[in-house]
Short mmCIF file of C-alpha atoms in Angstrom, two decimals:
data_model
loop_
_atom_site.label_atom_id
_atom_site.label_comp_id
_atom_site.label_asym_id
_atom_site.label_seq_id
_atom_site.Cartn_x
_atom_site.Cartn_y
_atom_site.Cartn_z
CA MET A 139 31.58 -42.45 51.60
CA LEU A 140 27.94 -42.57 50.46
CA ASN A 141 27.60 -38.83 50.86
CA LYS A 142 30.71 -38.34 48.74
CA LEU A 143 29.30 -40.51 45.93
CA ILE A 144 26.00 -38.62 46.01
CA SER A 145 27.86 -35.31 45.93
CA ASN A 146 29.90 -36.44 42.91
CA GLU A 147 26.75 -37.56 41.06
CA LEU A 148 25.02 -34.27 41.76
CA SER A 149 28.01 -32.30 40.55
CA GLU A 150 28.19 -34.37 37.37
CA SER A 151 24.44 -33.92 36.71
CA ALA A 152 24.85 -30.18 37.19
CA VAL A 153 27.60 -30.05 34.58
CA LEU A 154 25.80 -32.40 32.20
CA PRO A 155 23.28 -29.89 30.71
CA LEU A 156 26.06 -27.44 29.88
CA SER A 157 28.13 -30.13 28.19
CA LEU A 158 25.09 -31.29 26.29
CA LEU A 159 24.27 -27.77 25.07
CA SER A 160 27.82 -27.36 23.84
CA LYS A 161 27.22 -30.26 21.48
CA VAL A 162 23.78 -29.11 20.29
CA SER A 163 23.43 -26.72 17.38
CA THR A 164 22.18 -23.41 18.78
CA HIS A 165 20.16 -20.84 16.87
CA PRO A 166 22.25 -17.68 16.33
CA LEU A 167 19.45 -15.45 17.68
CA ARG A 168 18.73 -17.51 20.82
CA GLU A 169 20.65 -15.33 23.27
CA ARG A 170 19.39 -12.13 21.65
CA LEU A 171 15.77 -13.30 21.96
CA TYR A 172 16.28 -14.11 25.65
CA ASN A 173 17.80 -10.70 26.29
CA GLU A 174 15.02 -8.93 24.37
CA LEU A 175 12.65 -9.51 27.29
CA HIS A 176 15.00 -7.57 29.57
CA ASN A 177 15.65 -4.60 27.28
CA ARG A 178 14.39 -1.21 28.45
CA PRO A 179 13.56 -2.24 32.03
CA PHE A 180 11.46 -0.03 34.30
CA PRO A 181 13.58 2.49 36.19
CA SER A 182 13.67 2.49 39.97
CA ILE A 183 12.79 6.00 41.14
CA SER A 184 12.76 7.15 44.74
CA PRO A 185 10.65 10.22 45.47
CA PRO A 186 10.93 13.13 45.47
CA ALA A 187 12.34 13.41 41.94
CA GLN A 188 12.32 15.54 38.82
CA LEU A 189 12.30 14.11 35.30
CA THR A 190 12.50 15.62 31.84
CA ASN A 191 11.60 13.42 28.92
CA MET A 192 12.32 14.30 25.28
CA ALA A 193 11.30 12.23 22.25
CA ILE A 194 13.44 12.96 19.18
CA GLN A 195 12.29 11.75 15.78
CA HIS A 196 15.05 10.33 13.57
CA GLN A 197 12.93 8.29 11.09
CA GLY A 198 15.23 5.30 11.36
CA LYS A 199 18.35 7.34 10.58
CA LEU A 200 21.00 9.30 12.55
CA LYS A 201 22.27 6.22 14.40
CA GLN A 202 25.90 7.28 14.09
CA GLN A 203 25.08 10.88 15.04
CA GLU A 204 23.21 9.75 18.16
CA HIS A 205 26.10 7.56 19.27
CA GLU A 206 28.55 10.41 18.83
CA PHE A 207 26.19 12.75 20.69
CA ILE A 208 25.90 10.45 23.74
CA SER A 209 29.62 9.64 23.63
CA LEU A 210 30.34 13.36 23.80
CA LEU A 211 28.45 13.58 27.11
CA CYS A 212 30.16 10.46 28.44
CA ASN A 213 33.58 11.80 27.58
CA ARG A 214 32.74 15.06 29.27
CA PHE A 215 31.92 13.27 32.54
CA GLN A 216 34.62 10.60 32.01
CA VAL A 217 32.30 7.58 31.95
CA ASN A 218 32.20 4.67 29.52
CA SER A 219 30.36 5.30 26.24
CA PRO A 220 27.70 2.86 25.01
CA ALA A 221 28.42 0.37 22.25
CA LYS A 222 27.20 1.35 18.80
CA SER A 223 24.85 -1.63 18.64
CA MET A 224 23.15 -0.90 21.99
CA PRO A 225 19.46 0.12 21.64
CA CYS A 226 19.42 1.69 25.12
CA PHE A 227 21.81 3.31 27.58
CA TYR A 228 21.39 4.11 31.30
CA GLN A 229 23.99 6.10 33.20
CA ASP A 230 24.25 8.22 36.35
CA PHE A 231 26.16 11.47 35.79
CA GLY A 232 25.98 12.75 39.36
CA LEU A 233 23.48 15.60 39.40
CA PHE A 234 21.35 13.81 36.85
CA GLY A 235 20.85 10.37 35.34
CA LEU A 236 20.21 9.66 31.66
CA ARG A 237 18.02 6.95 30.18
CA TRP A 238 18.38 6.84 26.39
CA GLU A 239 16.32 4.43 24.30
CA ARG A 240 16.27 4.12 20.52
CA HIS A 241 13.01 3.04 18.89
CA LEU A 242 12.06 2.44 15.28
CA GLU A 243 11.58 6.07 14.28
CA TYR A 244 12.37 8.06 17.41
CA SER A 245 14.63 8.06 20.46
CA THR A 246 13.83 9.13 24.02
CA TYR A 247 16.13 11.01 26.39
CA THR A 248 14.94 10.91 30.00
CA PHE A 249 16.88 12.99 32.52
CA ILE A 250 16.31 12.16 36.21
CA HIS A 251 17.28 14.37 39.14
CA GLN A 252 16.67 13.54 42.78
CA ALA A 253 15.31 16.75 44.30
CA PRO A 254 13.91 17.72 47.69
CA LEU A 255 10.29 18.73 48.17
CA THR A 256 9.42 22.23 47.04
CA ASP A 257 6.39 24.45 47.22
CA GLN A 258 6.92 25.60 43.63
CA PRO A 259 7.49 22.63 41.27
CA PHE A 260 8.50 23.24 37.65
CA ILE A 261 10.56 26.30 38.64
CA LYS A 262 13.72 24.25 38.24
CA ASN A 263 13.62 20.97 36.33
CA ALA A 264 15.89 18.01 35.64
CA ILE A 265 17.04 19.34 32.28
CA ASP A 266 18.45 22.44 34.00
CA TYR A 267 21.25 20.25 35.38
CA VAL A 268 22.24 19.04 31.90
CA PRO A 269 24.92 20.99 29.99
CA SER A 270 23.06 23.32 27.64
CA ASN A 271 25.83 23.45 25.05
CA TRP A 272 25.58 19.67 24.77
CA LEU A 273 21.79 19.73 24.37
CA GLU A 274 22.11 22.19 21.49
CA LYS A 275 23.86 19.49 19.43
CA MET A 276 21.08 16.92 19.83
CA PRO A 277 20.40 15.27 16.41
CA GLY A 278 16.87 14.83 15.09
CA GLN A 279 13.60 16.71 15.51
CA LEU A 280 11.84 17.19 18.82
CA ILE A 281 8.39 15.60 18.87
CA ALA A 282 7.60 15.36 22.61
CA ALA A 283 9.00 17.13 25.66
CA VAL A 284 7.60 17.03 29.20
CA HIS A 285 8.66 17.80 32.73
CA LEU A 286 7.49 15.32 35.37
CA ILE A 287 7.64 16.05 39.09
CA ILE A 288 7.20 13.36 41.73
CA GLU A 289 6.21 14.49 45.21
CA CYS A 290 5.70 12.32 48.27
CA GLU A 291 2.86 13.62 50.41
CA ASN A 292 -0.30 12.37 51.99
CA ILE A 293 -2.91 12.28 49.25
CA ASP A 294 -5.86 14.34 50.43
CA SER A 295 -8.35 16.80 49.02
CA ALA A 296 -6.16 19.75 50.00
CA ILE A 297 -3.60 18.77 47.38
CA THR A 298 -6.17 18.90 44.60
CA HIS A 299 -7.03 22.54 45.25
CA LYS A 300 -3.45 23.82 45.10
CA VAL A 301 -2.35 21.93 41.99
CA GLU A 302 -3.92 24.21 39.40
CA GLN A 303 -1.49 27.04 40.16
CA PHE A 304 1.40 24.77 39.12
CA PHE A 305 -0.09 24.52 35.60
CA ASP A 306 -0.60 28.23 34.97
CA ASN A 307 -4.31 27.81 35.82
CA MET A 308 -4.93 25.67 32.72
CA SER A 309 -7.70 23.09 32.56
CA LEU A 310 -6.40 19.91 34.16
CA ILE A 311 -6.78 16.22 33.53
CA ALA A 312 -6.34 14.06 36.63
CA SER A 313 -6.73 10.51 37.83
CA ALA A 314 -5.70 8.16 40.61
CA PRO A 315 -3.78 5.26 39.06
CA VAL A 316 -2.34 2.16 40.74
CA ASN A 317 -5.44 1.60 42.84
CA SER A 318 -5.42 5.22 44.08
CA GLN A 319 -1.91 4.96 45.52
CA ALA A 320 -0.97 7.95 43.37
CA LYS A 321 -2.54 11.01 41.81
CA VAL A 322 -1.48 12.34 38.43
CA TRP A 323 -2.22 15.78 36.99
CA SER A 324 -1.51 17.18 33.55
CA SER A 325 -2.89 19.79 31.19
CA PHE A 326 -1.60 18.00 28.05
CA LYS A 327 -0.64 21.46 26.80
CA LEU A 328 2.65 23.23 26.13
CA HIS A 329 3.71 25.86 28.66
CA ASP A 330 5.84 28.94 28.16
CA ASP A 331 9.07 26.95 28.22
CA GLY A 332 7.83 24.68 25.40
CA PHE A 333 7.42 21.64 27.66
CA GLY A 334 4.36 19.79 28.85
CA ARG A 335 3.93 19.00 32.53
CA PHE A 336 3.00 16.03 34.70
CA LEU A 337 2.72 16.17 38.47
CA ILE A 338 2.55 12.97 40.53
CA TYR A 339 1.74 12.74 44.21
CA GLN A 340 2.31 9.24 45.48
CA GLN A 341 1.96 7.43 48.76
CA GLY A 342 3.18 3.96 49.53
CA LEU A 343 4.57 3.02 46.11
CA SER A 344 7.89 1.21 45.95
CA ALA A 345 10.72 2.54 43.79
CA ALA A 346 9.98 -0.15 41.17
CA GLN A 347 6.23 0.60 41.15
CA LEU A 348 6.88 4.32 40.86
CA GLY A 349 9.36 3.75 38.02
CA ARG A 350 6.84 1.61 36.17
CA LEU A 351 4.13 4.26 36.61
CA VAL A 352 6.46 7.01 35.34
CA GLN A 353 7.49 4.98 32.30
CA GLN A 354 3.87 4.20 31.42
CA ILE A 355 2.91 7.89 31.63
CA LEU A 356 5.89 9.06 29.56
CA GLN A 357 5.31 6.38 26.94
CA LEU A 358 1.62 7.25 26.81
CA ASP A 359 2.44 10.91 26.17
CA THR A 360 4.86 9.98 23.37
CA TYR A 361 2.61 7.37 21.78
CA ARG A 362 -0.41 9.69 21.69
CA LEU A 363 1.66 12.26 19.77
CA MET A 364 3.09 9.67 17.40
CA ALA A 365 -0.42 8.30 16.83
CA THR A 366 -1.69 11.71 15.74
CA LEU A 367 1.35 12.44 13.57
CA GLY A 368 -0.53 11.13 10.53
CA LEU A 369 -3.53 13.45 11.03
CA PRO A 370 -2.23 16.45 8.98
CA LEU A 371 -1.30 14.08 6.16
CA ALA A 372 -4.74 12.45 6.29
CA GLN A 373 -6.49 15.83 6.19
CA ALA A 374 -4.40 16.94 3.20
CA ILE A 375 -4.97 13.68 1.34
CA ASN A 376 -8.71 13.63 2.04
CA SER A 377 -9.27 16.92 0.21
CA GLU A 378 -7.27 15.65 -2.78
CA LEU A 379 -9.05 12.30 -2.76
CA ASN A 380 -12.43 14.02 -2.95
CA GLN A 381 -11.34 15.70 -6.20
CA LEU A 382 -10.01 12.42 -7.59
CA ASP A 383 -13.27 10.75 -6.60
CA ILE A 384 -15.26 13.26 -8.66
CA GLN A 385 -12.95 12.83 -11.66
CA LEU A 386 -13.17 9.05 -11.46
CA GLN A 387 -16.96 9.23 -11.21
CA GLN A 388 -17.07 11.31 -14.40
CA VAL A 389 -14.86 8.80 -16.21
CA THR A 390 -17.02 5.85 -15.18
CA THR A 391 -20.13 7.76 -16.30
CA TYR A 392 -18.53 8.34 -19.72
CA ILE A 393 -17.72 4.63 -19.93
CA ALA A 394 -21.25 3.60 -18.97
CA LEU A 395 -23.23 6.04 -21.12
CA GLY A 396 -20.83 6.67 -23.96
CA THR A 397 -19.76 10.17 -25.02
CA ASP A 398 -17.87 11.90 -27.75
CA LYS A 399 -14.64 11.28 -25.83
CA SER A 400 -12.46 8.58 -27.26
CA ASP A 401 -11.27 5.60 -25.28
CA ARG A 402 -7.74 6.93 -25.58
CA GLU A 403 -8.72 10.14 -23.78
CA LEU A 404 -10.56 8.26 -21.06
CA LEU A 405 -7.67 5.86 -20.58
CA THR A 406 -5.30 8.82 -20.27
CA GLN A 407 -7.49 10.36 -17.54
CA VAL A 408 -7.66 7.05 -15.65
CA SER A 409 -3.88 6.67 -15.89
CA LYS A 410 -3.35 10.14 -14.39
CA ILE A 411 -5.74 9.34 -11.52
CA ALA A 412 -3.98 6.03 -10.92
CA ALA A 413 -0.57 7.77 -10.81
CA LYS A 414 -1.80 10.28 -8.22
CA VAL A 415 -3.37 7.53 -6.10
CA GLU A 416 -0.14 5.53 -6.09
CA ASP A 417 1.78 8.67 -5.14
CA TYR A 418 -0.52 9.26 -2.15
CA ARG A 419 -0.25 5.60 -1.17
CA SER A 420 3.55 5.75 -1.18
CA GLN A 421 3.41 8.87 1.02
CA SER A 422 0.87 7.59 3.52
CA THR A 423 1.01 3.79 3.80
CA TYR A 424 3.79 3.69 6.39
CA ARG A 425 2.48 6.69 8.33
CA PHE A 426 -1.07 5.33 8.58
CA SER A 427 0.17 1.86 9.58
CA ALA A 428 2.35 3.45 12.26
CA THR A 429 -0.64 5.48 13.47
CA ASN A 430 -2.64 2.30 14.08
CA ALA A 431 0.31 0.64 15.83
CA TYR A 432 0.94 3.60 18.16
CA TYR A 433 -2.76 3.88 18.88
CA ASP A 434 -2.95 0.23 19.93
CA VAL A 435 0.05 0.64 22.25
CA ALA A 436 -1.41 3.84 23.71
CA LEU A 437 -4.64 1.97 24.49
CA GLN A 438 -2.60 -0.73 26.20
CA ARG A 439 -0.76 1.82 28.34
CA MET A 440 -4.07 3.39 29.36
CA GLU A 441 -5.37 0.04 30.53
CA GLU A 442 -2.18 -0.67 32.47
CA LEU A 443 -2.55 2.55 34.47
CA LYS A 444 -5.72 1.21 36.15
CA GLU A 445 -7.02 4.72 36.70
CA GLU A 446 -9.70 5.72 39.15
CA GLU A 447 -11.57 9.00 38.92
CA ILE A 448 -10.84 12.10 40.93
CA PRO A 449 -14.11 14.00 41.46
CA GLY A 450 -14.39 16.96 39.11
CA TYR A 451 -11.70 15.82 36.64
CA MET A 452 -11.58 13.71 33.50
CA THR A 453 -9.25 10.75 33.63
CA MET A 454 -6.33 10.58 31.22
CA GLN A 455 -7.91 7.65 29.41
CA GLU A 456 -11.23 9.43 29.02
CA PHE A 457 -9.57 12.64 27.78
CA LEU A 458 -7.14 10.98 25.37
CA MET A 459 -9.75 8.62 23.94
CA ARG A 460 -11.98 11.59 23.11
CA ARG A 461 -9.07 13.33 21.36
CA ILE A 462 -6.93 10.60 19.84
CA THR A 463 -9.66 8.29 18.57
CA PRO A 464 -11.18 10.81 16.09
CA ALA A 465 -7.69 11.59 14.77
CA VAL A 466 -6.90 7.91 14.29
CA LYS A 467 -10.31 7.32 12.68
CA THR A 468 -9.58 10.16 10.25
CA CYS A 469 -6.34 8.44 9.24
CA GLN A 470 -8.14 5.13 8.86
CA THR A 471 -10.85 6.79 6.76
CA ALA A 472 -8.24 8.35 4.48
CA SER A 473 -6.48 5.00 4.14
CA ASN A 474 -9.74 3.20 3.34
CA HIS A 475 -10.77 5.93 0.89
CA LEU A 476 -7.40 5.63 -0.81
CA GLU A 477 -7.74 1.87 -1.16
CA ASP A 478 -11.33 2.22 -2.43
CA ILE A 479 -10.31 4.68 -5.15
CA SER A 480 -7.39 2.43 -6.07
CA ARG A 481 -9.74 -0.54 -6.56
CA ARG A 482 -12.19 1.56 -8.59
CA VAL A 483 -9.38 2.89 -10.78
CA THR A 484 -8.31 -0.69 -11.44
CA ARG A 485 -11.84 -1.68 -12.45
CA ALA A 486 -12.22 1.39 -14.70
CA SER A 487 -8.89 0.60 -16.34
CA ASP A 488 -10.01 -2.98 -16.93
CA LEU A 489 -13.26 -1.79 -18.53
CA LEU A 490 -11.43 0.60 -20.84
CA ARG A 491 -8.86 -2.02 -21.77
CA THR A 492 -11.69 -4.43 -22.58
CA ARG A 493 -13.31 -1.84 -24.82
CA VAL A 494 -10.02 -1.08 -26.52
CA GLU A 495 -9.34 -4.78 -27.05
CA MET A 496 -12.81 -5.25 -28.57
CA VAL A 497 -12.18 -2.34 -30.95
CA LEU A 498 -8.80 -3.82 -31.86
CA GLN A 499 -10.38 -7.21 -32.48
CA GLU A 500 -12.98 -5.64 -34.77
CA GLN A 501 -10.24 -3.79 -36.61
CA ASN A 502 -8.23 -7.00 -36.89
CA GLN A 503 -11.24 -8.87 -38.25
CA THR A 504 -11.83 -6.12 -40.83
CA LEU A 505 -8.15 -6.22 -41.73
CA LEU A 506 -8.19 -10.00 -42.07
CA LYS A 507 -11.29 -9.84 -44.25
CA SER A 508 -9.62 -7.24 -46.45
CA MET A 509 -6.50 -9.38 -46.60
CA ASN A 510 -8.60 -12.41 -47.63
CA GLN A 511 -10.21 -10.41 -50.41
CA ARG A 512 -6.81 -9.25 -51.60
CA ALA A 513 -5.52 -12.80 -51.46
CA ASN A 514 -8.42 -14.00 -53.59
CA ILE A 515 -7.79 -11.24 -56.11
CA GLN A 516 -4.10 -12.06 -56.16
CA MET A 517 -4.93 -15.74 -56.69
CA ARG A 518 -7.17 -14.92 -59.63
CA LEU A 519 -4.52 -12.63 -61.05
CA GLN A 520 -1.98 -15.38 -60.53
CA GLN A 521 -4.19 -17.87 -62.35
CA THR A 522 -4.64 -15.38 -65.19
CA VAL A 523 -0.91 -14.79 -65.30
CA GLU A 524 -0.33 -18.54 -65.33
CA GLY A 525 -2.65 -18.84 -68.37
CA LEU A 526 -0.82 -16.07 -70.14
CA SER A 527 2.46 -17.67 -69.17
CA VAL A 528 1.37 -20.96 -70.75
CA ALA A 529 0.52 -19.12 -73.98
CA ALA A 530 3.82 -17.21 -73.97
CA ILE A 531 5.92 -20.30 -73.24
CA SER A 532 4.00 -22.27 -75.82
CA TYR A 533 4.66 -19.54 -78.40
CA TYR A 534 8.40 -19.59 -77.74
CA GLY A 535 8.28 -23.39 -77.72
CA MET A 536 6.73 -23.42 -81.18
CA GLN A 537 9.40 -21.03 -82.38
CA LEU A 538 12.07 -23.43 -81.20
CA PHE A 539 10.20 -26.40 -82.72
CA GLU A 540 9.90 -24.66 -86.10
CA THR A 541 13.61 -23.86 -86.01
CA MET A 542 14.26 -27.55 -85.49
CA LEU A 543 11.87 -28.43 -88.38
CA SER A 544 13.64 -26.02 -90.72
CA SER A 545 16.85 -28.02 -90.33
CA LEU A 546 15.26 -31.35 -91.34
CA PRO A 547 15.43 -30.75 -95.19
CA GLU A 548 19.17 -30.41 -94.83
CA LEU A 549 19.14 -33.94 -93.44
CA GLY A 550 17.10 -35.22 -96.41
CA VAL A 551 13.82 -35.53 -94.49
CA GLU A 552 10.77 -34.55 -96.47
CA TYR A 553 7.64 -33.33 -94.58
CA ASN A 554 4.68 -30.98 -94.81
CA HIS A 555 5.77 -28.01 -92.77
CA GLU A 556 2.29 -26.49 -92.27
CA LEU A 557 0.76 -29.85 -91.30
CA VAL A 558 3.47 -30.72 -88.77
CA SER A 559 3.40 -27.24 -87.27
CA GLY A 560 -0.38 -27.36 -86.97
CA PHE A 561 -0.37 -30.68 -85.15
CA ALA A 562 2.54 -29.56 -82.94
CA VAL A 563 0.70 -26.51 -81.53
CA PRO A 564 -1.77 -28.37 -79.25
CA ILE A 565 0.93 -30.83 -78.24
CA VAL A 566 3.33 -28.03 -77.16
CA ILE A 567 0.55 -26.21 -75.33
CA GLY A 568 -0.42 -29.40 -73.50
CA ILE A 569 3.16 -30.14 -72.49
CA VAL A 570 3.68 -26.57 -71.19
CA PHE A 571 0.39 -26.63 -69.29
CA VAL A 572 1.13 -29.96 -67.62
CA ALA A 573 4.66 -28.82 -66.74
CA THR A 574 3.45 -25.56 -65.12
CA ARG A 575 0.80 -27.43 -63.10
CA LEU A 576 3.40 -29.87 -61.83
CA VAL A 577 5.68 -27.02 -60.78
CA HIS A 578 2.75 -25.25 -59.10
CA LYS A 579 1.75 -28.36 -57.11
CA ARG A 580 5.33 -28.96 -56.01
CA LEU A 581 5.66 -25.38 -54.77
CA MET A 582 2.32 -25.57 -52.89
CA LYS A 583 3.37 -28.87 -51.33
CA GLY A 584 6.62 -27.27 -50.12
CA LEU A 585 4.69 -24.43 -48.47
CA LYS A 586 2.50 -26.89 -46.55
#
């Protein structure tokens, strides 16, 4: 009975968290964030094996075309197609397996074929088992393509001497990653078939360890190409920036020393330089930022390989660092140069605007002074006109007054016409003057 009660309590406590979670508000991205850690897992590869890896640049586009392309292969082999929202797809097609992964600006197609040991690797590769008429329809632009052969033999010095013939006697880069449990060779060059080559001899690695090593090598090869993708753009921009630098230096010299060039001409030159700089920034900002990001990931993959030297060969990390780092530094230099010119253009524009504003202020002051002088003249003219107006109104007032006086004899009023008219003149003038002043003050008061 006691055991039954304990069992019931345990079963209830096991159900309790689920019932609680059903009542708690859950973030809509919670499940997606959990699953993100398990996206693009390492493949499990059992030697011997052949792999062909292709990185196709799509620049964030062609999502529908890629889905239709993969679905076409699935329909051909009568297997389920991936969902449109899936960022990766892994499927065994019999003679070969496909691992497709979509990244921000490129996708990778990795074909895997389990093959027996052979004395002549790279004669037949994994991609040879893939339908060629399907490959011809692949959307995007090829950026990386390599064949990778995995052999399982005892790692000894005899292997090292016979490897060079598999790479058309090119200079080789080699190392012993995973604590010398494997040896990796590559020339990091394109061969006659347009593919690069990697050859791995391993001993004692599990399928998971070997899959992780293969993925790190393939990612490293792709990332080092993506990291140097901005180099041609940086080289092209650097030559243009040098010309803009000289032009901007001339403009700043004109501003500092003063020349016969007007501020309008200088401001026009600065505006043209600023427009070109912004154009270069719009072309290069994303590419240079991506270069730094890919470079950082490539460095991380190099560290994860844990390479040890093979006598007489450069390690992959040593070789790639000597090649990739200068390219990345060139991109960083171009980016910094671009930002420096942009800041200097802004300062030059500010200086010219300040000079233009000062000139405008001086012109405004001169204009205001001229307007004040005109206002004073107009005021004096107005006062003169007011005086003349008083005289004119007074004259017409006297005419009206004399008309009134001429009617008085008809009423029987006797008076001295000349005497009354004489005394009336100053009175009429005074009345008109006072009236005009009152009107003037009322108008001025209304304006205030």
